[in-house]
Amino acid sequence: MGESGMGKEFGKVGVLFGGRSAEREVSLMSGAGVLQALKEKGVDAHAFDPAKRSLAELADEKFDRVFIALHGRYGEDGTLQGALEQLAIPYTGPGVLASSIAMDKAMTKRIWMASALATPKFEMLTPQSDWDAVATALGLPLIVKPAHE
Protein backbone atom coordinates (compact mmCIF):
# COMPACT_ATOMS: atom_id res chain seq x y z
CA MET A 1 0.00 0.00 0.00
CA GLY A 2 1.14 3.56 -0.69
CA GLU A 3 2.37 5.95 1.98
CA SER A 4 -0.29 7.23 4.37
CA GLY A 5 -2.10 10.26 2.95
CA MET A 6 -0.10 10.24 -0.26
CA GLY A 7 -2.32 10.86 -3.28
CA LYS A 8 -5.29 12.19 -1.30
CA GLU A 9 -4.74 15.69 -2.72
CA PHE A 10 -6.06 14.43 -6.07
CA GLY A 11 -9.51 13.69 -4.65
CA LYS A 12 -11.70 11.13 -6.35
CA VAL A 13 -10.09 10.12 -9.65
CA GLY A 14 -11.84 8.33 -12.49
CA VAL A 15 -9.64 6.20 -14.73
CA LEU A 16 -11.29 6.07 -18.13
CA PHE A 17 -10.32 2.98 -20.09
CA GLY A 18 -11.74 0.39 -22.43
CA GLY A 19 -14.03 2.47 -24.62
CA ARG A 20 -15.33 1.57 -28.03
CA SER A 21 -12.42 2.23 -30.37
CA ALA A 22 -10.55 -0.40 -32.34
CA GLU A 23 -7.86 -0.11 -29.65
CA ARG A 24 -10.15 -1.22 -26.78
CA GLU A 25 -8.03 -4.23 -25.76
CA VAL A 26 -4.85 -2.15 -25.45
CA SER A 27 -6.76 0.46 -23.44
CA LEU A 28 -8.08 -2.20 -21.05
CA MET A 29 -4.51 -3.29 -20.32
CA SER A 30 -3.01 0.18 -19.93
CA GLY A 31 -5.99 1.44 -17.92
CA ALA A 32 -5.76 -1.48 -15.50
CA GLY A 33 -2.08 -0.65 -14.98
CA VAL A 34 -2.85 3.03 -14.36
CA LEU A 35 -5.65 2.16 -11.93
CA GLN A 36 -3.40 -0.20 -9.97
CA ALA A 37 -0.51 2.30 -9.85
CA LEU A 38 -2.76 5.12 -8.63
CA LYS A 39 -4.29 2.93 -5.93
CA GLU A 40 -0.82 1.79 -4.81
CA LYS A 41 0.07 5.46 -4.31
CA GLY A 42 -3.00 6.00 -2.15
CA VAL A 43 -5.12 7.76 -4.78
CA ASP A 44 -8.90 7.28 -4.50
CA ALA A 45 -9.07 5.90 -8.06
CA HIS A 46 -12.05 4.21 -9.73
CA ALA A 47 -12.44 2.38 -13.06
CA PHE A 48 -14.83 3.82 -15.65
CA ASP A 49 -15.45 2.23 -19.06
CA PRO A 50 -17.29 4.63 -21.43
CA ALA A 51 -18.33 1.67 -23.58
CA LYS A 52 -20.41 0.35 -20.69
CA ARG A 53 -21.42 3.56 -18.91
CA SER A 54 -22.73 6.91 -20.13
CA LEU A 55 -21.33 10.40 -19.73
CA ALA A 56 -24.31 11.14 -17.46
CA GLU A 57 -23.04 8.39 -15.16
CA LEU A 58 -19.56 9.90 -15.35
CA ALA A 59 -20.98 13.24 -14.18
CA ASP A 60 -22.98 11.51 -11.43
CA GLU A 61 -19.78 9.92 -10.05
CA LYS A 62 -18.57 13.42 -9.03
CA PHE A 63 -14.95 12.78 -9.95
CA ASP A 64 -12.54 15.55 -9.03
CA ARG A 65 -10.52 14.68 -12.12
CA VAL A 66 -10.08 11.86 -14.62
CA PHE A 67 -7.08 10.06 -16.04
CA ILE A 68 -7.70 9.27 -19.71
CA ALA A 69 -6.31 5.84 -20.57
CA LEU A 70 -8.46 5.46 -23.68
CA HIS A 71 -6.77 4.88 -27.02
CA GLY A 72 -7.90 5.84 -30.50
CA ARG A 73 -11.21 7.40 -31.42
CA TYR A 74 -13.48 8.63 -28.65
CA GLY A 75 -10.53 8.95 -26.30
CA GLU A 76 -7.65 10.65 -28.05
CA ASP A 77 -9.49 12.57 -30.78
CA GLY A 78 -10.85 15.51 -28.78
CA THR A 79 -14.45 14.28 -28.47
CA LEU A 80 -14.06 13.07 -24.89
CA GLN A 81 -11.97 16.10 -23.97
CA GLY A 82 -14.79 18.37 -25.18
CA ALA A 83 -17.36 16.45 -23.15
CA LEU A 84 -15.17 16.62 -20.04
CA GLU A 85 -14.77 20.36 -20.49
CA GLN A 86 -18.56 20.72 -20.73
CA LEU A 87 -18.85 18.71 -17.51
CA ALA A 88 -16.10 20.85 -15.89
CA ILE A 89 -14.04 17.74 -15.04
CA PRO A 90 -10.26 18.23 -15.27
CA TYR A 91 -8.45 15.54 -17.29
CA THR A 92 -4.98 14.36 -18.21
CA GLY A 93 -3.41 14.99 -21.60
CA PRO A 94 -3.85 17.65 -24.25
CA GLY A 95 -7.01 19.66 -24.83
CA VAL A 96 -9.68 19.43 -27.50
CA LEU A 97 -7.89 21.12 -30.42
CA ALA A 98 -4.51 19.47 -29.91
CA SER A 99 -6.15 16.05 -29.50
CA SER A 100 -8.28 16.51 -32.60
CA ILE A 101 -5.41 17.66 -34.79
CA ALA A 102 -2.95 15.05 -33.52
CA MET A 103 -5.46 12.25 -34.13
CA ASP A 104 -5.57 13.24 -37.81
CA LYS A 105 -2.13 12.15 -38.97
CA ALA A 106 -2.43 13.87 -42.37
CA MET A 107 -3.41 17.21 -40.78
CA THR A 108 -0.58 16.87 -38.26
CA LYS A 109 1.91 16.32 -41.10
CA ARG A 110 0.58 19.37 -42.98
CA ILE A 111 0.92 21.57 -39.89
CA TRP A 112 4.44 20.34 -39.21
CA MET A 113 5.51 20.93 -42.82
CA ALA A 114 3.90 24.39 -42.88
CA SER A 115 5.85 25.18 -39.70
CA ALA A 116 9.10 23.94 -41.27
CA LEU A 117 9.41 21.12 -38.74
CA ALA A 118 11.36 18.06 -39.79
CA THR A 119 9.12 15.09 -40.49
CA PRO A 120 9.66 11.88 -42.46
CA LYS A 121 8.28 11.67 -45.99
CA PHE A 122 4.80 10.20 -46.26
CA GLU A 123 2.07 9.29 -48.71
CA MET A 124 -1.67 9.23 -48.14
CA LEU A 125 -2.87 5.91 -49.48
CA THR A 126 -6.14 5.04 -51.16
CA PRO A 127 -7.40 1.70 -52.48
CA GLN A 128 -6.13 2.84 -55.89
CA SER A 129 -2.61 3.66 -54.66
CA ASP A 130 0.29 2.15 -56.58
CA TRP A 131 2.07 0.29 -53.77
CA ASP A 132 5.23 -0.24 -55.80
CA ALA A 133 5.48 3.48 -56.59
CA VAL A 134 4.91 4.36 -52.93
CA ALA A 135 7.59 1.90 -51.80
CA THR A 136 10.00 3.34 -54.37
CA ALA A 137 9.25 6.93 -53.34
CA LEU A 138 9.53 6.31 -49.59
CA GLY A 139 11.99 3.45 -49.49
CA LEU A 140 11.76 0.25 -47.50
CA PRO A 141 11.06 -0.66 -44.81
CA LEU A 142 8.01 1.52 -44.30
CA ILE A 143 5.10 1.76 -41.87
CA VAL A 144 1.42 1.91 -42.81
CA LYS A 145 -0.98 3.41 -40.27
CA PRO A 146 -4.63 4.46 -40.44
CA ALA A 147 -4.93 8.25 -40.64
CA HIS A 148 -7.56 8.50 -37.89
CA GLU A 149 -6.99 5.55 -35.58
mmCIF file of C-alpha atoms in Angstrom:
data_model
loop_
_atom_site.group_PDB
_atom_site.id
_atom_site.type_symbol
_atom_site.label_atom_id
_atom_site.label_comp_id
_atom_site.label_asym_id
_atom_site.label_seq_id
_atom_site.Cartn_x
_atom_site.Cartn_y
_atom_site.Cartn_z
ATOM 1 C CA MET A 1 0.000 0.000 0.000
ATOM 2 C CA GLY A 2 1.135 3.561 -0.688
ATOM 3 C CA GLU A 3 2.375 5.947 1.980
ATOM 4 C CA SER A 4 -0.293 7.232 4.372
ATOM 5 C CA GLY A 5 -2.095 10.262 2.953
ATOM 6 C CA MET A 6 -0.097 10.236 -0.260
ATOM 7 C CA GLY A 7 -2.322 10.856 -3.279
ATOM 8 C CA LYS A 8 -5.287 12.193 -1.303
ATOM 9 C CA GLU A 9 -4.737 15.691 -2.725
ATOM 10 C CA PHE A 10 -6.058 14.431 -6.074
ATOM 11 C CA GLY A 11 -9.510 13.691 -4.649
ATOM 12 C CA LYS A 12 -11.699 11.130 -6.353
ATOM 13 C CA VAL A 13 -10.093 10.124 -9.653
ATOM 14 C CA GLY A 14 -11.841 8.334 -12.488
ATOM 15 C CA VAL A 15 -9.644 6.204 -14.725
ATOM 16 C CA LEU A 16 -11.289 6.069 -18.135
ATOM 17 C CA PHE A 17 -10.320 2.977 -20.087
ATOM 18 C CA GLY A 18 -11.739 0.393 -22.435
ATOM 19 C CA GLY A 19 -14.026 2.469 -24.616
ATOM 20 C CA ARG A 20 -15.335 1.574 -28.034
ATOM 21 C CA SER A 21 -12.424 2.228 -30.374
ATOM 22 C CA ALA A 22 -10.551 -0.403 -32.342
ATOM 23 C CA GLU A 23 -7.860 -0.114 -29.646
ATOM 24 C CA ARG A 24 -10.146 -1.224 -26.782
ATOM 25 C CA GLU A 25 -8.031 -4.230 -25.756
ATOM 26 C CA VAL A 26 -4.853 -2.152 -25.451
ATOM 27 C CA SER A 27 -6.762 0.457 -23.445
ATOM 28 C CA LEU A 28 -8.075 -2.203 -21.052
ATOM 29 C CA MET A 29 -4.505 -3.292 -20.315
ATOM 30 C CA SER A 30 -3.010 0.183 -19.931
ATOM 31 C CA GLY A 31 -5.987 1.439 -17.920
ATOM 32 C CA ALA A 32 -5.762 -1.479 -15.497
ATOM 33 C CA GLY A 33 -2.084 -0.647 -14.984
ATOM 34 C CA VAL A 34 -2.854 3.033 -14.360
ATOM 35 C CA LEU A 35 -5.647 2.161 -11.930
ATOM 36 C CA GLN A 36 -3.403 -0.195 -9.970
ATOM 37 C CA ALA A 37 -0.513 2.300 -9.853
ATOM 38 C CA LEU A 38 -2.756 5.118 -8.634
ATOM 39 C CA LYS A 39 -4.295 2.931 -5.929
ATOM 40 C CA GLU A 40 -0.822 1.794 -4.814
ATOM 41 C CA LYS A 41 0.070 5.464 -4.314
ATOM 42 C CA GLY A 42 -2.995 6.003 -2.147
ATOM 43 C CA VAL A 43 -5.123 7.764 -4.782
ATOM 44 C CA ASP A 44 -8.902 7.280 -4.504
ATOM 45 C CA ALA A 45 -9.074 5.899 -8.063
ATOM 46 C CA HIS A 46 -12.053 4.208 -9.733
ATOM 47 C CA ALA A 47 -12.444 2.381 -13.057
ATOM 48 C CA PHE A 48 -14.828 3.815 -15.645
ATOM 49 C CA ASP A 49 -15.452 2.232 -19.056
ATOM 50 C CA PRO A 50 -17.286 4.633 -21.426
ATOM 51 C CA ALA A 51 -18.335 1.667 -23.580
ATOM 52 C CA LYS A 52 -20.406 0.353 -20.691
ATOM 53 C CA ARG A 53 -21.416 3.555 -18.907
ATOM 54 C CA SER A 54 -22.732 6.907 -20.130
ATOM 55 C CA LEU A 55 -21.326 10.397 -19.725
ATOM 56 C CA ALA A 56 -24.314 11.135 -17.465
ATOM 57 C CA GLU A 57 -23.041 8.389 -15.156
ATOM 58 C CA LEU A 58 -19.561 9.904 -15.353
ATOM 59 C CA ALA A 59 -20.976 13.239 -14.181
ATOM 60 C CA ASP A 60 -22.981 11.505 -11.434
ATOM 61 C CA GLU A 61 -19.776 9.923 -10.055
ATOM 62 C CA LYS A 62 -18.570 13.419 -9.033
ATOM 63 C CA PHE A 63 -14.950 12.776 -9.950
ATOM 64 C CA ASP A 64 -12.544 15.554 -9.032
ATOM 65 C CA ARG A 65 -10.524 14.678 -12.123
ATOM 66 C CA VAL A 66 -10.075 11.861 -14.623
ATOM 67 C CA PHE A 67 -7.083 10.056 -16.037
ATOM 68 C CA ILE A 68 -7.699 9.272 -19.709
ATOM 69 C CA ALA A 69 -6.314 5.839 -20.567
ATOM 70 C CA LEU A 70 -8.460 5.460 -23.678
ATOM 71 C CA HIS A 71 -6.774 4.875 -27.019
ATOM 72 C CA GLY A 72 -7.904 5.837 -30.501
ATOM 73 C CA ARG A 73 -11.207 7.404 -31.425
ATOM 74 C CA TYR A 74 -13.481 8.634 -28.653
ATOM 75 C CA GLY A 75 -10.531 8.950 -26.298
ATOM 76 C CA GLU A 76 -7.646 10.646 -28.052
ATOM 77 C CA ASP A 77 -9.495 12.570 -30.777
ATOM 78 C CA GLY A 78 -10.852 15.513 -28.776
ATOM 79 C CA THR A 79 -14.445 14.276 -28.470
ATOM 80 C CA LEU A 80 -14.057 13.068 -24.892
ATOM 81 C CA GLN A 81 -11.974 16.097 -23.970
ATOM 82 C CA GLY A 82 -14.790 18.369 -25.179
ATOM 83 C CA ALA A 83 -17.360 16.446 -23.149
ATOM 84 C CA LEU A 84 -15.166 16.616 -20.045
ATOM 85 C CA GLU A 85 -14.774 20.365 -20.491
ATOM 86 C CA GLN A 86 -18.557 20.718 -20.732
ATOM 87 C CA LEU A 87 -18.849 18.712 -17.508
ATOM 88 C CA ALA A 88 -16.099 20.848 -15.887
ATOM 89 C CA ILE A 89 -14.044 17.736 -15.042
ATOM 90 C CA PRO A 90 -10.260 18.235 -15.273
ATOM 91 C CA TYR A 91 -8.451 15.543 -17.291
ATOM 92 C CA THR A 92 -4.983 14.361 -18.211
ATOM 93 C CA GLY A 93 -3.406 14.989 -21.596
ATOM 94 C CA PRO A 94 -3.854 17.651 -24.248
ATOM 95 C CA GLY A 95 -7.014 19.657 -24.828
ATOM 96 C CA VAL A 96 -9.685 19.432 -27.500
ATOM 97 C CA LEU A 97 -7.891 21.122 -30.422
ATOM 98 C CA ALA A 98 -4.508 19.469 -29.912
ATOM 99 C CA SER A 99 -6.149 16.054 -29.502
ATOM 100 C CA SER A 100 -8.277 16.510 -32.601
ATOM 101 C CA ILE A 101 -5.411 17.658 -34.789
ATOM 102 C CA ALA A 102 -2.949 15.048 -33.522
ATOM 103 C CA MET A 103 -5.459 12.250 -34.129
ATOM 104 C CA ASP A 104 -5.572 13.237 -37.809
ATOM 105 C CA LYS A 105 -2.133 12.153 -38.970
ATOM 106 C CA ALA A 106 -2.425 13.873 -42.368
ATOM 107 C CA MET A 107 -3.405 17.209 -40.781
ATOM 108 C CA THR A 108 -0.582 16.873 -38.260
ATOM 109 C CA LYS A 109 1.909 16.317 -41.097
ATOM 110 C CA ARG A 110 0.576 19.366 -42.975
ATOM 111 C CA ILE A 111 0.922 21.572 -39.892
ATOM 112 C CA TRP A 112 4.441 20.338 -39.210
ATOM 113 C CA MET A 113 5.514 20.925 -42.820
ATOM 114 C CA ALA A 114 3.901 24.392 -42.883
ATOM 115 C CA SER A 115 5.850 25.184 -39.700
ATOM 116 C CA ALA A 116 9.102 23.944 -41.273
ATOM 117 C CA LEU A 117 9.409 21.120 -38.740
ATOM 118 C CA ALA A 118 11.359 18.060 -39.795
ATOM 119 C CA THR A 119 9.116 15.089 -40.488
ATOM 120 C CA PRO A 120 9.657 11.880 -42.455
ATOM 121 C CA LYS A 121 8.278 11.666 -45.986
ATOM 122 C CA PHE A 122 4.799 10.199 -46.258
ATOM 123 C CA GLU A 123 2.070 9.294 -48.711
ATOM 124 C CA MET A 124 -1.668 9.229 -48.141
ATOM 125 C CA LEU A 125 -2.873 5.909 -49.482
ATOM 126 C CA THR A 126 -6.145 5.039 -51.162
ATOM 127 C CA PRO A 127 -7.402 1.700 -52.479
ATOM 128 C CA GLN A 128 -6.128 2.844 -55.890
ATOM 129 C CA SER A 129 -2.607 3.656 -54.657
ATOM 130 C CA ASP A 130 0.287 2.149 -56.580
ATOM 131 C CA TRP A 131 2.068 0.288 -53.771
ATOM 132 C CA ASP A 132 5.228 -0.244 -55.796
ATOM 133 C CA ALA A 133 5.484 3.478 -56.588
ATOM 134 C CA VAL A 134 4.912 4.358 -52.932
ATOM 135 C CA ALA A 135 7.592 1.897 -51.799
ATOM 136 C CA THR A 136 9.997 3.341 -54.372
ATOM 137 C CA ALA A 137 9.252 6.932 -53.344
ATOM 138 C CA LEU A 138 9.528 6.314 -49.593
ATOM 139 C CA GLY A 139 11.988 3.450 -49.487
ATOM 140 C CA LEU A 140 11.764 0.250 -47.504
ATOM 141 C CA PRO A 141 11.056 -0.657 -44.811
ATOM 142 C CA LEU A 142 8.007 1.524 -44.297
ATOM 143 C CA ILE A 143 5.101 1.760 -41.872
ATOM 144 C CA VAL A 144 1.417 1.906 -42.815
ATOM 145 C CA LYS A 145 -0.981 3.410 -40.269
ATOM 146 C CA PRO A 146 -4.629 4.456 -40.441
ATOM 147 C CA ALA A 147 -4.934 8.247 -40.644
ATOM 148 C CA HIS A 148 -7.556 8.504 -37.892
ATOM 149 C CA GLU A 149 -6.993 5.550 -35.580
#
